[in-house]
PDB file of C-alpha atoms in Angstrom:
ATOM      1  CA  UNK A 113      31.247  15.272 -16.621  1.00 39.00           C
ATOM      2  CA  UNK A 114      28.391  12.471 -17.102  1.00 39.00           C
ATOM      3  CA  UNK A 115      25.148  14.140 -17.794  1.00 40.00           C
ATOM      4  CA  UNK A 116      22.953  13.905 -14.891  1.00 38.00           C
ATOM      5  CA  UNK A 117      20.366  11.736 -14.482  1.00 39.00           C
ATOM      6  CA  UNK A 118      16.820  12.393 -13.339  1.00 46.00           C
ATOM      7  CA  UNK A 119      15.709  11.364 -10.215  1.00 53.00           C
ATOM      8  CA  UNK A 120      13.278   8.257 -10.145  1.00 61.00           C
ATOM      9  CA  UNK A 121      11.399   7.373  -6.938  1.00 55.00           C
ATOM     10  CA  UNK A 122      11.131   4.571  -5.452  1.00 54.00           C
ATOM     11  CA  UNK A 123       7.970   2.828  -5.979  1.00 58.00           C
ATOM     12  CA  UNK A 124       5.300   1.829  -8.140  1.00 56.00           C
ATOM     13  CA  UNK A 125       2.108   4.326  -8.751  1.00 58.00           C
ATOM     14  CA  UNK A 126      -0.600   2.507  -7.217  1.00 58.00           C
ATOM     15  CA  UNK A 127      -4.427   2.619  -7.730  1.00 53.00           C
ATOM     16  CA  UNK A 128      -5.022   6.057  -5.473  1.00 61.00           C
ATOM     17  CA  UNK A 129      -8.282   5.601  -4.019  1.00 62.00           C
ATOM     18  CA  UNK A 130      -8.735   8.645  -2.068  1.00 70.00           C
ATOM     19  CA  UNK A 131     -11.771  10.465  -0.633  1.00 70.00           C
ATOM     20  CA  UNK A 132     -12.668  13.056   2.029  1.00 72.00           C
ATOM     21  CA  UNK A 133     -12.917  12.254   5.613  1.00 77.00           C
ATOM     22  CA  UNK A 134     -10.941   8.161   4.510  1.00 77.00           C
ATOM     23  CA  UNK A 135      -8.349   8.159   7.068  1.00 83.00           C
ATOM     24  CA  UNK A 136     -10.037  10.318   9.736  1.00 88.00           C
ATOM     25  CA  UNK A 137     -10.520   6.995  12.471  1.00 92.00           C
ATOM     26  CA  UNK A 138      -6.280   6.695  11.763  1.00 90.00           C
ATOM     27  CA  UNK A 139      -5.476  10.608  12.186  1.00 91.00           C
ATOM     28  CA  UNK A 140      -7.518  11.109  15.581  1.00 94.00           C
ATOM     29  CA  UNK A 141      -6.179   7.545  17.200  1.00 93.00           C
ATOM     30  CA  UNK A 142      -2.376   9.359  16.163  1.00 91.00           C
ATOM     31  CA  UNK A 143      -3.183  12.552  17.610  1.00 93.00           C
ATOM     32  CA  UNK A 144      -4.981  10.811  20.512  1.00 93.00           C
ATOM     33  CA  UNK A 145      -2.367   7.986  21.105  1.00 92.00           C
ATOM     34  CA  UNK A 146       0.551  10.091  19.974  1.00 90.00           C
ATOM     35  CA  UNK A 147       0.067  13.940  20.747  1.00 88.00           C
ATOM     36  CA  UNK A 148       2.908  13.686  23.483  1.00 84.00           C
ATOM     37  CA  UNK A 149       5.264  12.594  20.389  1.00 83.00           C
ATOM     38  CA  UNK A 150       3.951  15.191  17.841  1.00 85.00           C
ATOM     39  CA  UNK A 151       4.915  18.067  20.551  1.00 85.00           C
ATOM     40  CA  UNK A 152       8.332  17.061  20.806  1.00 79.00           C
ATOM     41  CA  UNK A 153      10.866  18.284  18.903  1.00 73.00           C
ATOM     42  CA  UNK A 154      11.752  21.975  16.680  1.00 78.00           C
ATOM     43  CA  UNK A 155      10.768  20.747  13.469  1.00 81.00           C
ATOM     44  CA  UNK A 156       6.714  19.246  13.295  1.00 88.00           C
ATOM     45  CA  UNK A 157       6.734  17.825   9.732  1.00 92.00           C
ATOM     46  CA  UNK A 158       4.524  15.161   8.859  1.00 93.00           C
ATOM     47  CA  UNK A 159       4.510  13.333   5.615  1.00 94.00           C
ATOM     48  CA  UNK A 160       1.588  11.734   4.144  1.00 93.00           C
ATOM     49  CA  UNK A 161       3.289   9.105   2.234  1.00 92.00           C
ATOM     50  CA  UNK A 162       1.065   8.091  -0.844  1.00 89.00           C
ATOM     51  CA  UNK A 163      -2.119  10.061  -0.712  1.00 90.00           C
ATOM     52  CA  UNK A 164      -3.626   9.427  -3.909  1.00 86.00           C
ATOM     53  CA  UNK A 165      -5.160  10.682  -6.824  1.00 86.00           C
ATOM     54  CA  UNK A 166      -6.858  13.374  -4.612  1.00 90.00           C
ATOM     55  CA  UNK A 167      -5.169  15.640  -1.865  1.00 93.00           C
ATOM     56  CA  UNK A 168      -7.827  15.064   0.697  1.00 92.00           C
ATOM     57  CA  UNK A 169      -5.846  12.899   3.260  1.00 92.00           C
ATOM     58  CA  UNK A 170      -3.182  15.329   3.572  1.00 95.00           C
ATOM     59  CA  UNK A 171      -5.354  18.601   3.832  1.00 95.00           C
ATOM     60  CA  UNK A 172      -7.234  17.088   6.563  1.00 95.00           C
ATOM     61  CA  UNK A 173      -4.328  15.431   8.396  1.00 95.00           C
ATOM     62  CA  UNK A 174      -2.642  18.886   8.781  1.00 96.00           C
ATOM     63  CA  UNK A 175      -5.789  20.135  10.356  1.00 96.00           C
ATOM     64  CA  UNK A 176      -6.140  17.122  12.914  1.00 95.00           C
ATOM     65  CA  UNK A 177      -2.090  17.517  13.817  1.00 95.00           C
ATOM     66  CA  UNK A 178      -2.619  21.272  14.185  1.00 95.00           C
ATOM     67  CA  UNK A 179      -5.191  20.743  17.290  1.00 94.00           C
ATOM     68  CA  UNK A 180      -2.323  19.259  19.026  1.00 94.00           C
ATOM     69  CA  UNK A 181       0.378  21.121  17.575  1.00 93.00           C
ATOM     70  CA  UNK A 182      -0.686  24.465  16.079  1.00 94.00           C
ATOM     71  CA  UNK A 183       2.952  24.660  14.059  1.00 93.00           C
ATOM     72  CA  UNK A 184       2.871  21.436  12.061  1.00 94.00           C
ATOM     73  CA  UNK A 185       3.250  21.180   8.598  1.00 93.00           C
ATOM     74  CA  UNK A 186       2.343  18.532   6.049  1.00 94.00           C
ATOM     75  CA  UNK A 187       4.144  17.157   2.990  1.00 94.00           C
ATOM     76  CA  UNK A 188       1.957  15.277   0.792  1.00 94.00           C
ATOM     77  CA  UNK A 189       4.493  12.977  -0.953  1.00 92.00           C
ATOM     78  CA  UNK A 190       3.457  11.115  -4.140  1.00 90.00           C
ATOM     79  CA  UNK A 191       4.873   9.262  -6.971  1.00 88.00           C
ATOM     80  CA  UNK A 192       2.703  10.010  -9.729  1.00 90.00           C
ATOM     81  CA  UNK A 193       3.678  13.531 -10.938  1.00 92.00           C
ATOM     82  CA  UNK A 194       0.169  14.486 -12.746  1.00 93.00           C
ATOM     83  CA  UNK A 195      -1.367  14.009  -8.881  1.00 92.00           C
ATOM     84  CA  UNK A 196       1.093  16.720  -7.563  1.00 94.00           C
ATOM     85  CA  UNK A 197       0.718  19.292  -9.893  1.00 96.00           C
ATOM     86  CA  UNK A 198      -3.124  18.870  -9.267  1.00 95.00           C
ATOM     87  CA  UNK A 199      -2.375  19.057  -5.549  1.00 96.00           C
ATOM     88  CA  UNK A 200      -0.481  22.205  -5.564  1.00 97.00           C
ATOM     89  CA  UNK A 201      -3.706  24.257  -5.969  1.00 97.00           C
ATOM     90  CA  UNK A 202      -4.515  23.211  -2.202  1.00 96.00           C
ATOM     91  CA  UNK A 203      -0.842  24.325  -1.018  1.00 97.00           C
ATOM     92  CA  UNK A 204      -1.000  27.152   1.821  1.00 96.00           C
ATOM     93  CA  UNK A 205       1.437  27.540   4.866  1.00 95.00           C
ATOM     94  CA  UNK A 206       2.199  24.667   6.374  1.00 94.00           C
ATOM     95  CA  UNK A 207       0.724  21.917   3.364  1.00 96.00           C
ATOM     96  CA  UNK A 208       3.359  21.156   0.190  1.00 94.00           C
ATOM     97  CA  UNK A 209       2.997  18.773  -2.063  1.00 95.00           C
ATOM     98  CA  UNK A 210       6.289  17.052  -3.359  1.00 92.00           C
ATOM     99  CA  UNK A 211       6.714  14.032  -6.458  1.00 90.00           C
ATOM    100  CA  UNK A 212       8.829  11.536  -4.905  1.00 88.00           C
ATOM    101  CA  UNK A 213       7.831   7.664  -3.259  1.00 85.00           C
ATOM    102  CA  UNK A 214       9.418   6.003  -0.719  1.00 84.00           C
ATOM    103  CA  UNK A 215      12.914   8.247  -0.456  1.00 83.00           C
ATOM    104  CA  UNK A 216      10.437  10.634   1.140  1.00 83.00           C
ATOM    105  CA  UNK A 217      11.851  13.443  -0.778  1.00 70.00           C
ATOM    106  CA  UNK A 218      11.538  16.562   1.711  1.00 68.00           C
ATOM    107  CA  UNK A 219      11.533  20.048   0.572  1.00 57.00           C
ATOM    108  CA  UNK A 220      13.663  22.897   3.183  1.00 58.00           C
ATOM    109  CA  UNK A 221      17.089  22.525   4.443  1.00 55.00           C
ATOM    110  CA  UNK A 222      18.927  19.587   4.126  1.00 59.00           C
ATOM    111  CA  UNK A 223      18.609  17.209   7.257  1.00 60.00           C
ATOM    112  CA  UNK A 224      15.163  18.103   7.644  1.00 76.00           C
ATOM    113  CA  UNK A 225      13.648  14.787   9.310  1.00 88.00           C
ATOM    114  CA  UNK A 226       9.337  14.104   9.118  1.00 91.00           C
ATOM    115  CA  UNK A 227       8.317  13.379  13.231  1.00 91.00           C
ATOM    116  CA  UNK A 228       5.505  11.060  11.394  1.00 92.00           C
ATOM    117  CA  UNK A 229       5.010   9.825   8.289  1.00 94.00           C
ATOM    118  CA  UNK A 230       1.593   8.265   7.422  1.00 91.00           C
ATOM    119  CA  UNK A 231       1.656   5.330   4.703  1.00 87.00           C
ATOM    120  CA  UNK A 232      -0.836   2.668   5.264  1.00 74.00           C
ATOM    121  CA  UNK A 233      -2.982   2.624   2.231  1.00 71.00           C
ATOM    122  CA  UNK A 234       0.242   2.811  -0.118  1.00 76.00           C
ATOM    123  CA  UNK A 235       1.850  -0.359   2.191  1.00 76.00           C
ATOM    124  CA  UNK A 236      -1.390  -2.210   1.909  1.00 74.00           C
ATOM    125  CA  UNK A 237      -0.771  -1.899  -2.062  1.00 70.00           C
ATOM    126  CA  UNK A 238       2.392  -3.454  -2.397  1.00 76.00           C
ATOM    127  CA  UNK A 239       3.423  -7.250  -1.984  1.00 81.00           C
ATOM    128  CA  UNK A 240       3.644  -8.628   1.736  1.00 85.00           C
ATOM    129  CA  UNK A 241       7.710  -9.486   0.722  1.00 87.00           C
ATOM    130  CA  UNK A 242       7.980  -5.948  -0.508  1.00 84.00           C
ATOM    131  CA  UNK A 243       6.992  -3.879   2.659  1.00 85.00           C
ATOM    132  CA  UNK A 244       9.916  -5.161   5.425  1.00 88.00           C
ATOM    133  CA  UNK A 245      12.621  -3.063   3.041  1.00 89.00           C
ATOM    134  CA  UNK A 246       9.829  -0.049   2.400  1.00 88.00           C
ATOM    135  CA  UNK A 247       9.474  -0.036   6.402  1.00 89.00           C
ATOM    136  CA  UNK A 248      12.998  -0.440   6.866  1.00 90.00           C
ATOM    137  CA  UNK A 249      14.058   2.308   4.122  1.00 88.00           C
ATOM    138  CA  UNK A 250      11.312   4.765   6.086  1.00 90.00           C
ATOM    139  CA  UNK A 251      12.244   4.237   9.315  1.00 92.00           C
ATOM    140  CA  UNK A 252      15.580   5.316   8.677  1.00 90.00           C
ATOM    141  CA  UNK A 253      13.948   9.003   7.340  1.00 89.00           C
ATOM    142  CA  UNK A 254      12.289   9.891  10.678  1.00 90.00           C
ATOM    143  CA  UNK A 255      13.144  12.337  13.224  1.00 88.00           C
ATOM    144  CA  UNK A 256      14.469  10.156  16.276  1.00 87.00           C
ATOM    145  CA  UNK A 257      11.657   9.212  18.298  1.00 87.00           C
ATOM    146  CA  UNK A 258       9.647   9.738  14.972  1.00 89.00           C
ATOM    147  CA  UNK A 259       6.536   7.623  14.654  1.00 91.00           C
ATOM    148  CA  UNK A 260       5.697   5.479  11.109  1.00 91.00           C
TER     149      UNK A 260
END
């Protein structure tokens, strides 16, 4: 049997500009806009696709998704490895951190579909010819009636 070969996600690290309270205008106009959506459904996972060299976006999204649904959960997903193992100090119930890019690599039982995932400051990152295939490739990992 070939040995096996590591997995490598897909995507580049980018710069990872993150601070506290960035994306707050984008999480209350999804909870606002969306909350019908995010209360659908068994499984409330959310992925923050991309959140940088910090955790913040992810630790706060969980808290705005949790005043419309009080079960969600949030996996911060990012492709530089050194920026999850610093994240997993801010793990609790409900908030992982996972390496992966834009596979959106989900921890749990197999099948396990994200209702949202959040990636605008990674997209913004990447070349305009790059992001159809990204959007494409993420679409295709949401829950159906999922929201990117």
């Amino acid at each position: 049997m070939p040995p096996r070969t590591p997995h490598r996600p897909v995507g580049s690290v980018t710069r990872g500009t993150t601070n506290p309270n960035r994306l707050r205008r984008m999480d209350r106009w999804i909870v606002a806009t969306h909350g019908r959506e995010l209360r659908r459904g068994d499984d409330p996972v959310a992925v923050d696709l991309g959140y940088g060299a910090a955790p913040w976006t992810a630790v706060e999204l969980l808290g705005r998704l949790r005043t419309v649904r009080p079960d969600a959960e949030v996996v911060g997903v990012e492709i530089d490895p050194a920026r999850v193992a610093a994240a997993r100090a801010y793990e609790r119930p409900g908030l992982r951190f996972a390496h992966g890019g834009f596979e959106v690599p989900l921890p749990g039982p197999a099948g396990r579909a994200p209702v949202l995932i959040r990636a605008a400051n990674v997209l913004r990152q990447y070349d305009e010819d790059e992001v159809a295939a990204v959007w494409r490739r993420l679409c295709a990992r949401l829950a159906p009636g999922g929201l990117l």
